[in-house]
Coordinates of C-alpha atoms and ligand atoms in Angstrom, one line a residue:
M206 CA -146.7 -67.2 47.5
T207 CA -144.5 -69.3 45.2
D208 CA -146.1 -71.5 42.7
R209 CA -145.5 -75.1 43.9
R210 CA -147.4 -76.6 41.1
R211 CA -145.5 -78.9 38.8
R212 CA -144.5 -77.2 35.6
A213 CA -144.9 -78.6 32.0
E214 CA -143.5 -77.0 28.9
I215 CA -145.0 -78.1 25.6
S216 CA -143.6 -77.5 22.2
G217 CA -146.3 -77.2 19.6
G218 CA -149.9 -75.9 19.8
G219 CA -151.6 -78.4 17.5
F220 CA -154.2 -80.9 18.4
A221 CA -151.8 -83.0 20.5
G222 CA -150.2 -80.1 22.3
L223 CA -153.4 -78.3 23.2
T224 CA -155.1 -81.5 24.4
A225 CA -152.1 -82.4 26.6
A226 CA -152.0 -78.8 27.9
A227 CA -155.7 -78.7 28.8
A228 CA -155.6 -82.1 30.5
L229 CA -152.5 -81.4 32.6
A230 CA -153.7 -77.9 33.6
Q231 CA -157.0 -79.5 34.7
M232 CA -155.0 -82.0 36.7
G233 CA -153.2 -79.2 38.6
W234 CA -150.1 -78.5 36.5
S235 CA -148.8 -75.1 35.5
V236 CA -148.6 -75.3 31.7
R237 CA -147.1 -73.3 28.9
V238 CA -147.5 -74.1 25.2
H239 CA -145.0 -72.8 22.7
E240 CA -146.3 -72.4 19.1
K241 CA -143.8 -71.3 16.6
A242 CA -146.4 -69.9 14.2
P243 CA -147.0 -66.1 14.6
E244 CA -150.7 -66.7 15.0
L245 CA -152.8 -69.4 16.7
R246 CA -154.7 -71.1 13.9
T247 CA -154.7 -74.4 12.1
E248 CA -154.0 -75.5 8.5
G249 CA -156.1 -78.0 6.7
A250 CA -159.8 -78.5 6.1
G251 CA -162.0 -81.1 7.7
I252 CA -161.6 -83.9 10.2
V253 CA -163.4 -87.0 11.4
L254 CA -163.3 -87.9 15.1
W255 CA -164.3 -91.2 16.7
N256 CA -165.1 -92.4 20.2
N257 CA -161.4 -92.4 21.3
S258 CA -160.9 -88.6 20.9
L259 CA -164.5 -87.7 21.6
Q260 CA -164.2 -89.3 25.1
V261 CA -161.1 -87.1 25.7
I262 CA -163.0 -84.0 24.6
Q263 CA -165.8 -84.9 26.9
K264 CA -163.4 -85.3 29.9
L265 CA -162.0 -81.9 29.1
G266 CA -165.5 -80.5 29.3
A267 CA -165.4 -79.3 25.7
L268 CA -168.0 -81.7 24.2
P269 CA -170.9 -79.1 24.1
D270 CA -168.6 -76.7 22.2
L271 CA -167.5 -79.4 19.8
M272 CA -171.1 -80.6 19.2
S273 CA -172.3 -77.1 18.5
K274 CA -170.7 -77.0 15.0
S275 CA -170.2 -80.6 13.9
M276 CA -172.4 -83.4 12.7
T277 CA -172.9 -87.2 12.6
P278 CA -173.7 -88.1 9.0
P279 CA -176.5 -90.7 8.5
A280 CA -174.0 -93.1 6.9
Y281 CA -170.5 -93.7 5.6
E282 CA -170.9 -94.6 2.0
T283 CA -168.3 -96.1 -0.3
R284 CA -168.6 -96.1 -4.1
M285 CA -166.4 -97.7 -6.8
N286 CA -166.9 -96.2 -10.2
N287 CA -170.0 -94.6 -8.8
V288 CA -171.5 -97.9 -7.7
I289 CA -172.3 -98.2 -4.0
Q290 CA -170.2 -100.8 -2.3
S291 CA -171.4 -100.2 1.3
Q292 CA -173.4 -97.8 3.4
E293 CA -172.4 -98.1 7.0
T294 CA -174.6 -96.4 9.5
L295 CA -172.3 -97.1 12.4
D296 CA -175.3 -97.2 14.7
G297 CA -174.4 -97.0 18.3
H298 CA -170.9 -95.8 17.6
R299 CA -169.8 -92.3 18.3
W300 CA -168.3 -90.3 15.5
R301 CA -168.4 -86.6 14.4
T302 CA -167.3 -84.7 11.3
L303 CA -166.2 -81.1 11.6
T304 CA -163.8 -78.5 10.4
R305 CA -160.3 -78.3 11.7
P306 CA -160.7 -74.6 12.7
H307 CA -163.6 -75.7 14.9
L308 CA -161.7 -78.5 16.6
Y309 CA -158.8 -76.1 17.1
E310 CA -160.9 -73.4 18.6
T311 CA -162.6 -75.9 20.9
L312 CA -159.3 -77.1 22.3
L313 CA -157.8 -73.7 22.5
I314 CA -160.7 -72.5 24.6
A315 CA -160.5 -75.6 26.8
A316 CA -156.8 -75.0 27.4
R317 CA -157.1 -71.3 28.2
E318 CA -160.1 -71.9 30.5
A319 CA -157.9 -74.4 32.4
G320 CA -155.3 -71.7 32.8
V321 CA -152.8 -72.7 30.1
E322 CA -150.5 -70.0 28.8
V323 CA -150.3 -70.3 25.0
L324 CA -147.5 -68.4 23.4
A325 CA -147.6 -67.7 19.7
G326 CA -144.3 -66.9 17.9
S327 CA -142.3 -69.0 20.4
E328 CA -140.1 -71.5 18.6
V329 CA -138.5 -74.4 20.5
T330 CA -135.1 -75.6 19.4
G331 CA -134.8 -78.6 21.6
A332 CA -134.9 -80.2 25.1
T333 CA -132.7 -82.3 27.4
A334 CA -133.6 -85.5 29.2
E335 CA -132.9 -83.6 32.5
G336 CA -135.7 -81.1 31.8
V337 CA -134.3 -78.1 30.1
I338 CA -136.2 -76.7 27.0
T339 CA -134.5 -74.2 24.7
F340 CA -135.9 -71.5 22.4
A341 CA -134.9 -69.9 19.1
D342 CA -134.4 -66.6 20.9
G343 CA -131.6 -68.1 22.9
S344 CA -133.5 -68.4 26.2
S345 CA -134.3 -71.6 28.1
A346 CA -136.5 -72.9 30.9
E347 CA -136.6 -75.8 33.3
A348 CA -139.6 -78.0 33.7
D349 CA -140.8 -81.1 35.5
L350 CA -142.1 -82.5 32.2
I351 CA -141.4 -81.4 28.6
I352 CA -143.7 -82.5 25.8
G353 CA -142.7 -82.5 22.1
A354 CA -146.0 -82.1 20.3
D355 CA -144.3 -80.3 17.5
G356 CA -145.5 -82.4 14.6
V357 CA -143.8 -84.6 12.0
G358 CA -140.7 -82.4 11.9
S359 CA -140.4 -82.3 15.7
A360 CA -137.4 -80.3 17.0
V361 CA -137.7 -81.8 20.4
R362 CA -137.6 -85.3 19.1
D363 CA -134.6 -84.6 16.8
S364 CA -132.7 -82.8 19.5
L365 CA -132.9 -85.9 21.6
G366 CA -131.6 -88.0 18.7
I367 CA -134.4 -90.5 18.9
P368 CA -133.9 -93.0 16.0
L369 CA -136.8 -93.2 13.5
T370 CA -137.9 -94.7 10.3
R371 CA -140.0 -92.9 7.7
E372 CA -142.2 -94.8 5.2
R373 CA -143.7 -92.8 2.2
S374 CA -146.6 -94.0 0.2
R375 CA -147.3 -93.6 -3.5
D376 CA -150.6 -91.8 -2.9
G377 CA -151.4 -88.4 -1.5
I378 CA -154.3 -85.9 -1.0
T379 CA -155.3 -82.3 -1.4
R380 CA -157.8 -81.0 1.1
F381 CA -160.4 -78.2 0.7
L382 CA -163.2 -76.6 2.7
V383 CA -166.0 -75.5 0.4
P384 CA -169.6 -74.5 0.7
R385 CA -172.1 -77.4 0.9
R386 CA -174.0 -76.5 -2.3
K387 CA -176.4 -79.3 -1.3
A388 CA -179.3 -78.1 -3.5
E389 CA -177.1 -78.0 -6.6
L390 CA -175.7 -81.5 -5.8
Q391 CA -179.2 -82.8 -5.2
A392 CA -180.3 -81.4 -8.6
L393 CA -177.5 -83.3 -10.3
E394 CA -178.1 -86.6 -8.5
P395 CA -181.5 -86.6 -6.8
D396 CA -181.3 -90.1 -5.3
T397 CA -178.1 -89.5 -3.3
E398 CA -178.1 -88.7 0.4
W399 CA -175.8 -85.7 0.3
D400 CA -175.5 -85.6 4.1
N401 CA -173.6 -88.9 4.0
V402 CA -169.8 -89.2 4.0
I403 CA -169.2 -90.5 0.5
D404 CA -165.9 -92.1 -0.5
F405 CA -165.9 -91.9 -4.3
W406 CA -163.2 -94.3 -5.6
N407 CA -162.0 -94.8 -9.2
L408 CA -159.1 -97.2 -9.6
D409 CA -159.5 -98.2 -13.2
P410 CA -158.5 -96.8 -15.7
R411 CA -157.0 -94.1 -13.4
V412 CA -156.6 -93.8 -9.7
L413 CA -158.6 -90.8 -8.6
R414 CA -160.7 -90.5 -5.4
V415 CA -162.8 -87.9 -3.8
L416 CA -163.6 -88.2 -0.1
Y417 CA -166.8 -86.1 0.4
T418 CA -167.3 -85.3 4.1
P419 CA -170.0 -82.8 5.2
A420 CA -168.6 -81.0 8.3
N421 CA -171.7 -79.0 9.3
D422 CA -174.7 -77.3 7.6
E423 CA -172.6 -74.9 5.7
E424 CA -169.2 -76.4 5.1
L425 CA -168.1 -79.4 3.2
Y426 CA -164.6 -81.1 3.4
I427 CA -163.4 -82.6 0.2
A428 CA -160.2 -84.5 -0.1
L429 CA -158.9 -85.3 -3.6
M430 CA -156.6 -88.3 -3.8
S431 CA -154.2 -89.3 -6.6
P432 CA -150.8 -91.0 -6.9
A433 CA -147.9 -88.6 -6.6
A434 CA -146.7 -89.9 -10.0
D435 CA -149.9 -88.6 -11.6
A436 CA -148.8 -85.0 -12.4
D437 CA -152.2 -83.8 -13.5
G438 CA -154.1 -85.6 -10.7
S439 CA -151.9 -84.2 -8.0
R440 CA -151.7 -80.7 -9.4
V441 CA -152.7 -77.7 -7.3
P442 CA -154.7 -75.6 -8.3
I443 CA -156.6 -78.8 -9.3
D444 CA -157.1 -79.8 -12.9
L445 CA -160.8 -79.0 -13.0
P446 CA -161.6 -80.6 -16.4
L447 CA -160.0 -83.8 -15.3
W448 CA -161.8 -84.0 -11.9
T449 CA -165.2 -83.1 -13.3
S450 CA -164.8 -85.6 -16.1
V451 CA -164.5 -88.4 -13.5
F452 CA -166.9 -87.0 -10.9
P453 CA -169.4 -84.9 -12.9
Q454 CA -172.0 -85.0 -10.0
L455 CA -169.4 -83.1 -7.9
A456 CA -168.9 -80.2 -10.3
P457 CA -170.5 -77.6 -8.1
V458 CA -168.1 -78.1 -5.3
L459 CA -165.0 -79.0 -7.5
E460 CA -165.4 -75.6 -9.1
V461 CA -164.9 -73.9 -5.8
A462 CA -162.0 -76.2 -4.9
A463 CA -160.3 -75.1 -8.2
E464 CA -160.3 -71.5 -6.9
T465 CA -159.1 -72.4 -3.4
P466 CA -155.4 -72.5 -2.4
G467 CA -154.3 -76.0 -1.4
K468 CA -151.3 -78.3 -1.0
Y469 CA -150.8 -81.9 -2.2
Y470 CA -149.8 -83.9 0.9
G471 CA -148.0 -87.3 0.3
Y472 CA -148.9 -90.0 2.8
Q473 CA -146.2 -91.0 5.3
T474 CA -145.7 -93.1 8.4
T475 CA -143.0 -92.3 11.0
R476 CA -142.0 -94.9 13.7
L477 CA -139.7 -94.1 16.6
D478 CA -137.5 -96.4 18.6
Y479 CA -138.9 -94.9 21.8
W480 CA -141.2 -92.0 22.8
S481 CA -139.5 -90.6 25.9
D482 CA -136.1 -89.8 27.3
G483 CA -135.9 -88.8 30.9
K484 CA -138.4 -85.9 31.5
V485 CA -139.1 -85.5 27.8
V486 CA -141.8 -87.2 25.9
V487 CA -143.1 -86.9 22.3
I488 CA -146.8 -87.3 21.3
G489 CA -148.9 -86.9 18.2
D490 CA -147.3 -86.7 14.7
A491 CA -143.9 -86.1 16.4
A492 CA -144.2 -89.6 17.7
H493 CA -146.4 -91.5 15.2
A494 CA -147.4 -89.7 12.0
M495 CA -149.6 -92.0 10.1
C496 CA -151.5 -92.3 6.8
P497 CA -154.9 -90.8 7.1
A498 CA -156.9 -93.9 5.9
L499 CA -158.5 -94.6 9.3
A500 CA -158.8 -90.9 10.1
Q501 CA -156.9 -91.5 13.4
G502 CA -153.8 -89.3 13.3
A503 CA -155.4 -86.6 15.5
G504 CA -157.5 -89.1 17.3
S505 CA -154.5 -91.1 18.4
A506 CA -152.7 -87.9 19.3
M507 CA -155.5 -86.8 21.6
Q508 CA -155.9 -90.2 23.1
N509 CA -152.2 -90.4 23.9
A510 CA -152.2 -86.8 25.2
W511 CA -154.9 -87.7 27.7
T512 CA -153.4 -91.0 28.9
L513 CA -150.0 -89.3 29.2
A514 CA -151.4 -86.5 31.4
V515 CA -153.0 -89.1 33.7
A516 CA -149.8 -91.1 33.9
A517 CA -147.5 -88.1 34.5
T518 CA -149.8 -86.7 37.2
A519 CA -149.9 -90.0 39.0
A520 CA -146.1 -90.3 39.1
S521 CA -143.8 -88.6 41.6
D522 CA -141.0 -86.4 40.1
A523 CA -138.5 -89.0 40.9
D524 CA -140.5 -91.7 39.2
L525 CA -141.5 -89.7 36.1
P526 CA -139.0 -91.1 33.6
E527 CA -140.0 -94.6 34.5
A528 CA -143.7 -93.8 34.5
L529 CA -143.3 -92.4 30.9
K530 CA -141.7 -95.7 29.8
E531 CA -144.5 -97.6 31.4
W532 CA -147.1 -95.4 29.8
E533 CA -145.6 -96.1 26.4
R534 CA -145.4 -99.8 27.1
I535 CA -149.2 -99.9 27.8
E536 CA -150.5 -97.3 25.4
R537 CA -148.3 -97.7 22.3
P538 CA -149.3 -101.1 20.9
L539 CA -152.7 -99.7 19.8
T540 CA -151.1 -96.8 18.1
D541 CA -148.6 -99.1 16.4
R542 CA -151.5 -101.2 15.1
T543 CA -153.4 -98.1 14.0
Q544 CA -150.3 -96.9 12.1
D545 CA -149.8 -100.4 10.5
R546 CA -153.4 -100.7 9.5
S547 CA -153.5 -97.2 8.0
Q548 CA -150.3 -97.9 6.1
W549 CA -151.7 -101.1 4.8
Y550 CA -154.9 -99.4 3.5
A551 CA -152.7 -96.7 1.8
D552 CA -150.6 -99.4 0.2
T553 CA -153.4 -101.7 -1.0
R554 CA -156.2 -99.1 -1.5
E555 CA -158.4 -101.8 0.1
M556 CA -160.7 -99.1 1.4
A557 CA -162.3 -98.9 -2.0
K558 CA -164.1 -102.2 -1.2
G559 CA -166.1 -100.5 1.6
G560 CA -167.3 -102.2 4.7
Q561 CA -164.2 -101.1 6.6
F562 CA -165.7 -100.4 10.0
T563 CA -165.1 -103.8 11.6
G564 CA -162.4 -105.7 13.5
E565 CA -158.9 -104.3 13.6
S566 CA -159.8 -101.4 11.3
F567 CA -162.4 -100.2 13.9
E568 CA -160.3 -100.9 17.1
A569 CA -158.9 -97.4 17.7
A570 CA -162.2 -95.7 16.8
Q571 CA -164.0 -97.7 19.6
Y572 CA -161.2 -97.3 22.3
N573 CA -162.0 -95.3 25.4
P574 CA -158.7 -93.9 26.8
T575 CA -160.5 -92.3 29.7
D576 CA -161.8 -95.6 31.1
P577 CA -159.5 -96.5 34.0
H578 CA -160.3 -100.2 33.6
R579 CA -159.5 -100.3 29.9
H580 CA -156.5 -102.6 30.2
E581 CA -158.0 -105.1 32.6
V582 CA -158.1 -108.6 31.2
H583 CA -161.5 -110.2 31.6
A584 CA -161.6 -114.0 32.1
Ligands
FAD179 P1 -149.5 -80.8 14.2 O1 -150.9 -80.6 13.8 O2 -148.5 -80.9 13.1 O3 -149.1 -79.6 15.2 C1 -147.8 -79.4 15.5 C2 -147.7 -77.9 15.9 O4 -146.4 -77.6 16.4 C3 -147.9 -76.9 14.8 O5 -148.8 -76.0 15.2 C4 -146.5 -76.4 14.5 O6 -146.6 -75.1 14.0 C5 -145.9 -76.4 15.9 N1 -144.4 -76.5 15.8 C6 -143.7 -77.2 15.0 N2 -142.4 -77.1 15.3 C7 -142.3 -76.3 16.4 C8 -141.2 -75.7 17.2 N3 -140.0 -76.0 16.9 N4 -141.5 -74.9 18.2 C9 -142.8 -74.6 18.5 N5 -143.9 -75.1 17.8 C10 -143.6 -75.9 16.7 N6 -156.6 -87.2 11.9 C11 -157.8 -87.6 12.4 O7 -157.9 -87.9 13.6 N7 -158.9 -87.6 11.7 C12 -158.9 -87.2 10.3 O8 -160.0 -87.2 9.7 C13 -157.7 -86.9 9.8 N8 -157.6 -86.6 8.4 C14 -156.4 -86.3 7.9 C15 -156.3 -86.1 6.5 C16 -155.1 -85.8 5.9 C17 -155.0 -85.6 4.5 C18 -153.9 -85.8 6.7 C19 -152.6 -85.4 6.1 C20 -154.0 -86.0 8.1 C21 -155.2 -86.3 8.7 N9 -155.3 -86.5 10.1 C22 -156.5 -86.9 10.6 C23 -154.1 -86.5 10.9 C24 -154.0 -85.3 11.7 O9 -154.1 -84.1 10.9 C25 -152.6 -85.2 12.4 O10 -152.3 -86.5 13.0 C26 -152.7 -84.2 13.6 O11 -153.0 -82.9 13.1 C27 -151.4 -84.2 14.4 O12 -151.5 -83.3 15.4 P2 -150.2 -82.8 16.1 O13 -150.6 -81.8 17.1 O14 -149.4 -84.0 16.6 O15 -149.3 -82.1 15.0
3HM180 C1 -161.2 -88.6 7.0 C2 -160.2 -89.2 6.1 N1 -160.2 -90.4 5.8 C3 -159.3 -91.0 5.0 C4 -158.4 -90.3 4.3 C5 -157.5 -90.9 3.4 O1 -157.5 -92.1 3.2 O2 -156.7 -90.2 2.8 C6 -158.4 -88.9 4.5 C7 -159.3 -88.3 5.4 O3 -159.3 -87.0 5.7

């Protein structure tokens, strides 16, 4: 029997691509994911997820897997020069901290269980609005829907010539996964709750920040922030004497970070004129790379991957290009606001004041992209 299911080809097997793939396959599509890397694994260290992405993971049936190796810290604490500015418990709100490899595995399993074919070492060179995807080996394929989920340097986006702007920030970050070393930290600073997320800011006399995020019982995610212009602060391997002089209580974990390979990542925001062209649509960092301040890059990617799958499934083949435009019209404003807010935090470093989980800064974190009534206006 011929396969009459609609076919989706996805460029990029990151968080955006795998989420879209799992969702579409569960909704009845035949899906292939092309990942250019020779092996299926993720770079990076830890990640924070909020209600918007956790709702999507739940809908995919992957929540038990995700919960098995993640945690909800007792509070999100912010310090300035080691003085506590706020301790936000976020009671009643959903959030989890975890490692990137664990999120990646969770999504990969969900995608494969839904029947997605994930091809490593398959590089996409571009796509056409009419629905042809091309590969580095010279081959091509036709699809009813093509998704560019191929990150900030998206080949799919660039092959379509979608105009974009790129805004770079003065600060950047180096990320590490290290052992928790909780007993050693506790010995150095007994009154601290070392299960908290602790955002250690120092602005004066020098801008250096450590974001301390426990990811599970064994692993800790630490992100070391400094301006790109600070050669010693942004050096990798890290300048251990410098970092321990400013954060002596973190010495046990900074020592491990100093021996761990890493890469300094400069913050940037990418904004596109439009997200789709004919049968092709871009999602995730390919569409809306953002500063990490609100911890919403992957969250927004997964949220949009889900709503895109719902919108594409509801549309007929003939209506698909228009349905993609309508999806962008409805879903994009929140992502635009999230990008703007994250960029503002990166520019102003206002997060150092703490108390950030309110109002506009908490909007994306509370969003439920799986609620069919989410855009209804209530009188
Ligand atoms: P990517 O993760 O970049 O995946 C793209 C994939 O496509 C890659 O696997 C790549 O190899 C592949 N690819 C590229 N080109 C091709 C091609 N031509 N053909 C085939 N495959 C290709 N987000 C959060 O939600 N919470 C956080 O706590 C958080 N913290 C962050 C901290 C830092 C310091 C940074 C820099 C980002 C953070 N983010 C966070 C953002 C998050 O990492 C990204 O937004 C997210 O990973 C984007 O996912 P993606 O799938 O769109 O892109
Ligand atoms: C989780 C998280 N939050 C904020 C930043 C930042 O401001 O760089 C990075 C993160 O990984």
